[in-house]
Amino acid sequence: MRRLLITGAAGGLGGILREGLAGYAEVLRLSDVAEMEPARAGEEVVPCDLADREAVIDLVKDCDGIVHLGGISIEAAFDDLLSANLLGTYNLYEAARQAGGPRVLFASSNHAIGFHKRTERLDDSSTQRPDSLYGLTKCYGEALASYYYDKFAVESVCVRIGSCFPEPKDRRMLSTWLSPRDFVSMVRAVFDAPVTGHLILYGVSANRETWWNNDHAAFLGWTPQDSSEIFRAAVEAKFPPEDKNDAATIYQGGGFAARGHFED
Ligand code: NAI
Ligand code: 15L
């Protein structure tokens, strides 16, 4: 890997990859609309608004792989999502096509499937069931990835990330937690693979209770090492048992599924 682009590099997951992928590529090209730390050895810092198509086309030139994290990462007004997530992701894929098709890791989200019940076990063939306008933009990103693969052979791994934080923040995250270490090893596996095609992957650690099955992607050779179990006692002591009749407990998307329509 000569040059790997990370969009959204100033964000939480961008920071994890900046550390965890140091030395993985000859150059990490770090991009965001927000301010970033100055470039260190083996890095380039390239500010860019994903909504600016010409700037994105320049950004993607000469890149051999792309980790697309940039965009709004929570529920928001449609007009804001329209610019950062819908237009931004379109620009990114169009730029990848024009650049000859570097592989893209698209940071999708569990909120693309958040209206499935927690009693269901999902895999790559499960239907999208967005739980929010935000989740809907991730469904669009996954569909864009599929289209750009089928028509232009731009490979993508769309990762439906659960909850990637240093520790699970509540009882739900005991199921959805992805450790930062497992996230980094997953990104490496995605770019080490000789071929991926268009793939849906769940970004989740080896938690005891999980709703997602990655068996279809065994060829990637990615095996998560961590489990939320070591945090269970502390999380259960801190948070009362969940109300089984609450939509936030019934659906995989938790609070995103339970909250009302953002525009109301
Ligand atoms: P974050 O909100 O910390 O970082 C997102 C970054 O994107 C920010 O630095 C922001 O400035 C940048 N950004 C927003 N609009 C932009 C634009 N128009 N042009 C360029 N950059 C723009 O989010 P986080 O947690 O780092 O997540 C990264 C990605 O992973 C997001 O796409 C998010 O939806 C996805 N994800 C994260 C999960 C998690 O547990 N952290 C779970 C599921 C999905
Ligand atoms: C997401 O998609 C968000 O980006 C992140 O902040 C968390 O809310 C995560 O999902 C989650 O479901 O825990």
Short mmCIF file of C-alpha atoms and ligand atoms in Angstrom, two decimals:
data_model
loop_
_atom_site.label_atom_id
_atom_site.label_comp_id
_atom_site.label_asym_id
_atom_site.label_seq_id
_atom_site.Cartn_x
_atom_site.Cartn_y
_atom_site.Cartn_z
CA MET A 1 0.00 0.00 0.00
CA ARG A 2 1.61 3.23 -1.15
CA ARG A 3 -0.91 5.92 -0.23
CA LEU A 4 -4.00 5.29 1.93
CA LEU A 5 -6.56 8.08 2.25
CA ILE A 6 -8.58 8.49 5.44
CA THR A 7 -11.53 10.90 5.26
CA GLY A 8 -13.00 12.12 8.53
CA ALA A 9 -9.50 11.86 9.95
CA ALA A 10 -10.12 14.48 12.65
CA GLY A 11 -12.91 12.38 14.20
CA GLY A 12 -12.89 9.66 16.84
CA LEU A 13 -12.28 6.72 14.51
CA GLY A 14 -9.88 8.78 12.39
CA GLY A 15 -7.74 9.30 15.47
CA ILE A 16 -7.72 5.57 16.19
CA LEU A 17 -6.59 4.79 12.63
CA ARG A 18 -3.99 7.55 12.58
CA GLU A 19 -2.26 5.79 15.46
CA GLY A 20 -3.13 2.21 14.56
CA LEU A 21 -2.19 2.39 10.88
CA ALA A 22 1.06 4.31 11.34
CA GLY A 23 3.58 2.62 9.04
CA TYR A 24 0.93 0.48 7.32
CA ALA A 25 1.11 2.52 4.12
CA GLU A 26 4.06 4.50 2.82
CA VAL A 27 1.85 7.58 3.20
CA LEU A 28 -1.36 8.11 5.17
CA ARG A 29 -3.29 10.96 3.54
CA LEU A 30 -5.45 12.45 6.28
CA SER A 31 -8.41 14.59 5.32
CA ASP A 32 -11.23 16.39 7.10
CA VAL A 33 -13.17 19.63 6.99
CA ALA A 34 -12.27 20.16 10.65
CA GLU A 35 -8.83 21.14 11.89
CA MET A 36 -6.25 18.34 12.12
CA GLU A 37 -2.94 17.94 13.88
CA PRO A 38 -0.01 18.78 11.59
CA ALA A 39 1.42 15.96 9.47
CA ARG A 40 4.02 13.70 11.04
CA ALA A 41 6.49 11.46 9.23
CA GLY A 42 4.65 9.24 6.76
CA GLU A 43 1.56 11.49 6.74
CA GLU A 44 -0.02 14.12 4.51
CA VAL A 45 -2.74 16.41 5.82
CA VAL A 46 -5.15 17.55 3.10
CA PRO A 47 -8.17 19.59 4.28
CA CYS A 48 -11.25 19.03 2.14
CA ASP A 49 -15.02 19.45 2.31
CA LEU A 50 -16.53 16.25 0.94
CA ALA A 51 -19.35 18.29 -0.58
CA ASP A 52 -16.86 20.00 -2.93
CA ARG A 53 -16.62 17.62 -5.89
CA GLU A 54 -13.55 19.11 -7.55
CA ALA A 55 -11.68 19.12 -4.26
CA VAL A 56 -12.62 15.49 -3.63
CA ILE A 57 -11.44 14.48 -7.10
CA ASP A 58 -8.06 16.05 -6.33
CA LEU A 59 -8.02 14.47 -2.88
CA VAL A 60 -8.48 10.94 -4.19
CA LYS A 61 -5.89 11.18 -6.99
CA ASP A 62 -2.85 8.93 -6.44
CA CYS A 63 -4.49 7.00 -3.58
CA ASP A 64 -4.34 3.19 -3.54
CA GLY A 65 -7.04 2.74 -0.91
CA ILE A 66 -9.64 4.84 0.89
CA VAL A 67 -11.13 4.59 4.37
CA HIS A 68 -14.23 6.75 4.10
CA LEU A 69 -15.14 7.87 7.62
CA GLY A 70 -16.04 11.48 6.84
CA GLY A 71 -19.56 12.74 7.37
CA ILE A 72 -22.13 13.35 10.08
CA SER A 73 -21.98 10.43 12.50
CA ILE A 74 -25.25 10.87 14.40
CA GLU A 75 -28.88 11.75 13.66
CA ALA A 76 -29.19 15.23 12.14
CA ALA A 77 -31.34 17.46 9.94
CA PHE A 78 -31.84 16.09 6.44
CA ASP A 79 -30.28 19.13 4.77
CA ASP A 80 -27.06 18.68 6.74
CA LEU A 81 -26.96 14.95 5.98
CA LEU A 82 -27.68 15.73 2.34
CA SER A 83 -24.46 17.67 2.00
CA ALA A 84 -22.02 15.70 4.16
CA ASN A 85 -23.30 12.13 3.80
CA LEU A 86 -25.22 11.91 0.54
CA LEU A 87 -23.40 14.36 -1.71
CA GLY A 88 -20.11 13.73 0.10
CA THR A 89 -20.26 9.96 -0.39
CA TYR A 90 -21.32 10.34 -4.02
CA ASN A 91 -18.36 12.65 -4.65
CA LEU A 92 -16.03 10.16 -2.98
CA TYR A 93 -17.19 7.24 -5.16
CA GLU A 94 -17.17 9.32 -8.31
CA ALA A 95 -13.63 10.44 -7.52
CA ALA A 96 -12.62 6.81 -6.87
CA ARG A 97 -14.01 5.81 -10.26
CA GLN A 98 -12.13 8.61 -11.98
CA ALA A 99 -8.94 7.64 -10.14
CA GLY A 100 -9.07 4.09 -11.51
CA GLY A 101 -10.85 2.42 -8.63
CA PRO A 102 -8.89 2.28 -5.37
CA ARG A 103 -10.68 -0.02 -2.90
CA VAL A 104 -13.00 1.81 -0.50
CA LEU A 105 -13.80 0.88 3.07
CA PHE A 106 -17.11 2.66 3.63
CA ALA A 107 -17.96 3.34 7.27
CA SER A 108 -21.57 2.28 7.26
CA SER A 109 -23.40 1.84 10.53
CA ASN A 110 -25.59 -0.52 12.50
CA HIS A 111 -28.25 2.18 12.06
CA ALA A 112 -28.67 0.99 8.46
CA ILE A 113 -30.27 -2.11 9.98
CA GLY A 114 -31.38 -0.63 13.31
CA PHE A 115 -35.07 -1.48 12.96
CA HIS A 116 -34.39 -5.20 13.05
CA LYS A 117 -35.29 -6.62 16.44
CA ARG A 118 -32.58 -7.71 18.83
CA THR A 119 -34.02 -11.23 18.67
CA GLU A 120 -32.94 -11.48 15.00
CA ARG A 121 -29.49 -12.63 13.88
CA LEU A 122 -28.37 -10.78 10.77
CA ASP A 123 -25.81 -11.44 8.07
CA ASP A 124 -24.82 -9.79 4.81
CA SER A 125 -28.08 -10.77 3.11
CA SER A 126 -30.35 -9.19 5.72
CA THR A 127 -32.48 -6.34 4.46
CA GLN A 128 -31.64 -2.76 5.25
CA ARG A 129 -33.99 -1.35 7.91
CA PRO A 130 -32.77 2.17 8.72
CA ASP A 131 -33.78 3.56 12.09
CA SER A 132 -33.09 7.25 11.39
CA LEU A 133 -32.36 9.75 8.63
CA TYR A 134 -28.71 9.14 9.49
CA GLY A 135 -29.17 5.38 9.04
CA LEU A 136 -30.88 6.07 5.73
CA THR A 137 -27.75 7.87 4.48
CA LYS A 138 -25.73 4.76 5.34
CA CYS A 139 -28.17 2.62 3.29
CA TYR A 140 -27.56 5.01 0.39
CA GLY A 141 -23.80 4.70 0.83
CA GLU A 142 -24.04 0.90 0.75
CA ALA A 143 -26.15 1.09 -2.43
CA LEU A 144 -23.68 3.50 -4.02
CA ALA A 145 -20.90 1.05 -3.21
CA SER A 146 -22.86 -1.77 -4.83
CA TYR A 147 -23.55 0.32 -7.95
CA TYR A 148 -19.94 1.45 -8.33
CA TYR A 149 -18.77 -2.15 -8.05
CA ASP A 150 -21.27 -3.61 -10.50
CA LYS A 151 -20.83 -0.88 -13.09
CA PHE A 152 -17.24 0.26 -12.62
CA ALA A 153 -15.52 -2.51 -10.60
CA VAL A 154 -14.67 -0.14 -7.74
CA GLU A 155 -14.35 -2.56 -4.82
CA SER A 156 -15.91 -1.73 -1.45
CA VAL A 157 -16.19 -3.20 1.98
CA CYS A 158 -19.14 -1.56 3.70
CA VAL A 159 -18.65 -1.99 7.41
CA ARG A 160 -21.78 -1.75 9.52
CA ILE A 161 -19.90 -0.53 12.55
CA GLY A 162 -21.51 -1.26 15.90
CA SER A 163 -20.13 1.00 18.65
CA CYS A 164 -16.40 1.70 18.41
CA PHE A 165 -15.26 3.33 21.61
CA PRO A 166 -12.61 2.51 24.21
CA GLU A 167 -15.31 0.81 26.34
CA PRO A 168 -19.03 0.00 26.02
CA LYS A 169 -20.99 3.01 27.28
CA ASP A 170 -24.22 1.19 28.19
CA ARG A 171 -25.89 -2.25 28.25
CA ARG A 172 -26.69 -2.21 24.54
CA MET A 173 -23.05 -1.72 23.68
CA LEU A 174 -22.19 -5.01 25.38
CA SER A 175 -23.62 -6.46 22.14
CA THR A 176 -22.53 -3.81 19.63
CA TRP A 177 -19.04 -2.95 20.92
CA LEU A 178 -16.09 -2.92 18.51
CA SER A 179 -12.78 -2.43 20.25
CA PRO A 180 -10.40 0.11 18.71
CA ARG A 181 -7.83 -2.69 18.37
CA ASP A 182 -10.26 -4.91 16.45
CA PHE A 183 -11.22 -1.94 14.27
CA VAL A 184 -7.59 -1.42 13.27
CA SER A 185 -7.03 -5.12 12.52
CA MET A 186 -10.23 -5.16 10.47
CA VAL A 187 -9.09 -2.21 8.35
CA ARG A 188 -5.76 -3.93 7.72
CA ALA A 189 -7.53 -7.16 6.72
CA VAL A 190 -9.75 -5.27 4.28
CA PHE A 191 -6.77 -3.75 2.47
CA ASP A 192 -4.59 -6.85 2.71
CA ALA A 193 -7.19 -9.01 0.96
CA PRO A 194 -6.33 -9.68 -2.70
CA VAL A 195 -9.98 -9.34 -3.76
CA THR A 196 -13.12 -8.17 -1.94
CA GLY A 197 -15.71 -7.29 -4.58
CA HIS A 198 -18.61 -5.54 -2.88
CA LEU A 199 -18.92 -6.82 0.66
CA ILE A 200 -21.03 -6.09 3.71
CA LEU A 201 -19.22 -6.67 6.99
CA TYR A 202 -20.30 -6.13 10.59
CA GLY A 203 -17.85 -4.14 12.66
CA VAL A 204 -18.18 -5.90 15.99
CA SER A 205 -15.82 -7.55 18.45
CA ALA A 206 -16.15 -11.14 19.68
CA ASN A 207 -18.82 -10.21 22.21
CA ARG A 208 -20.74 -12.93 24.04
CA GLU A 209 -24.12 -11.62 22.88
CA THR A 210 -24.10 -10.37 19.34
CA TRP A 211 -26.79 -10.01 16.69
CA TRP A 212 -24.51 -10.17 13.65
CA ASN A 213 -22.82 -12.96 11.76
CA ASN A 214 -19.70 -12.42 9.66
CA ASP A 215 -19.24 -16.02 8.47
CA HIS A 216 -19.69 -14.95 4.83
CA ALA A 217 -16.52 -12.85 5.10
CA ALA A 218 -14.25 -15.52 6.59
CA PHE A 219 -12.01 -15.23 3.52
CA LEU A 220 -10.81 -11.87 4.85
CA GLY A 221 -9.16 -13.76 7.69
CA TRP A 222 -10.28 -11.12 10.20
CA THR A 223 -10.83 -12.54 13.66
CA PRO A 224 -11.71 -10.03 16.36
CA GLN A 225 -9.62 -10.51 19.50
CA ASP A 226 -11.58 -8.54 22.08
CA SER A 227 -14.87 -9.06 23.89
CA SER A 228 -17.10 -6.67 25.85
CA GLU A 229 -17.44 -9.35 28.53
CA ILE A 230 -14.64 -7.85 30.64
CA PHE A 231 -16.78 -4.71 31.03
CA ARG A 232 -20.08 -6.49 31.77
CA ALA A 233 -20.01 -6.33 35.55
CA ALA A 234 -19.16 -2.62 35.61
CA VAL A 235 -21.75 -1.75 32.94
CA GLU A 236 -24.50 -3.76 34.64
CA ALA A 237 -23.69 -2.18 37.99
CA LYS A 238 -23.86 1.30 36.48
CA PHE A 239 -26.99 0.95 34.31
CA PRO A 240 -30.34 -0.49 35.50
CA PRO A 241 -31.81 -3.45 33.56
CA GLU A 242 -33.38 -2.36 30.29
CA ASP A 243 -37.17 -2.04 29.96
CA LYS A 244 -38.15 -4.93 27.66
CA ASN A 245 -41.11 -2.92 26.28
CA ASP A 246 -39.05 0.10 25.33
CA ALA A 247 -38.37 0.49 21.59
CA ALA A 248 -34.76 1.27 22.49
CA THR A 249 -34.50 -2.27 23.91
CA ILE A 250 -36.59 -4.03 21.28
CA TYR A 251 -34.65 -2.76 18.26
CA GLN A 252 -30.97 -3.15 17.45
CA GLY A 253 -30.56 0.58 16.81
CA GLY A 254 -31.41 1.38 20.44
CA GLY A 255 -32.14 5.07 21.03
CA PHE A 256 -31.93 5.89 17.32
CA ALA A 257 -34.94 3.60 16.70
CA ALA A 258 -36.84 4.83 19.73
CA ARG A 259 -36.55 8.56 19.15
CA GLY A 260 -39.12 10.46 17.08
CA HIS A 261 -38.62 11.86 13.59
CA PHE A 262 -35.79 14.41 13.65
CA GLU A 263 -37.64 17.01 11.61
CA ASP A 264 -40.66 17.17 14.01
P1 NAI B 1 -16.89 11.67 14.11
O1 NAI B 1 -18.12 12.51 14.07
O2 NAI B 1 -16.01 11.74 15.29
O3 NAI B 1 -15.99 11.98 12.82
C1 NAI B 1 -16.55 12.28 11.56
C2 NAI B 1 -15.63 13.29 10.90
O4 NAI B 1 -16.17 13.62 9.62
C3 NAI B 1 -15.51 14.59 11.68
O5 NAI B 1 -14.16 14.85 12.00
C4 NAI B 1 -16.09 15.63 10.76
O6 NAI B 1 -15.42 16.89 10.82
C5 NAI B 1 -15.92 14.97 9.40
N1 NAI B 1 -16.86 15.53 8.43
C6 NAI B 1 -18.17 15.83 8.60
N2 NAI B 1 -18.66 16.42 7.52
C7 NAI B 1 -17.65 16.51 6.63
C8 NAI B 1 -17.53 17.07 5.33
N3 NAI B 1 -18.58 17.64 4.70
N4 NAI B 1 -16.34 17.01 4.72
C9 NAI B 1 -15.27 16.43 5.33
N5 NAI B 1 -15.32 15.92 6.57
C10 NAI B 1 -16.50 15.96 7.21
O7 NAI B 1 -17.37 10.17 13.86
P2 NAI B 1 -16.61 8.81 14.18
O8 NAI B 1 -17.17 8.24 15.41
O9 NAI B 1 -15.17 8.98 14.04
O10 NAI B 1 -17.17 7.90 12.99
C11 NAI B 1 -16.51 7.85 11.75
C12 NAI B 1 -17.46 7.23 10.73
O11 NAI B 1 -17.86 5.95 11.18
C13 NAI B 1 -18.71 8.03 10.49
O12 NAI B 1 -19.05 7.97 9.12
C14 NAI B 1 -19.76 7.30 11.31
O13 NAI B 1 -21.05 7.44 10.76
C15 NAI B 1 -19.26 5.87 11.24
N6 NAI B 1 -19.67 5.07 12.40
C16 NAI B 1 -19.06 5.28 13.61
C17 NAI B 1 -19.43 4.50 14.70
C18 NAI B 1 -18.74 4.60 16.02
O14 NAI B 1 -19.03 3.78 16.90
N7 NAI B 1 -17.83 5.54 16.23
C19 NAI B 1 -20.52 3.51 14.58
C20 NAI B 1 -21.09 3.41 13.27
C21 NAI B 1 -20.66 4.17 12.22
C1 15L B 2 -23.23 5.19 15.13
O1 15L B 2 -23.50 5.04 13.94
C2 15L B 2 -22.65 6.44 15.64
O2 15L B 2 -21.77 7.05 14.71
C3 15L B 2 -21.93 6.26 16.97
O3 15L B 2 -21.71 7.54 17.54
C4 15L B 2 -22.76 5.40 17.92
O4 15L B 2 -23.96 6.03 18.19
C5 15L B 2 -23.02 4.06 17.27
O5 15L B 2 -23.63 4.22 15.99
C6 15L B 2 -23.91 3.15 18.12
O6 15L B 2 -24.93 2.67 17.62
O7 15L B 2 -23.56 2.92 19.27
#
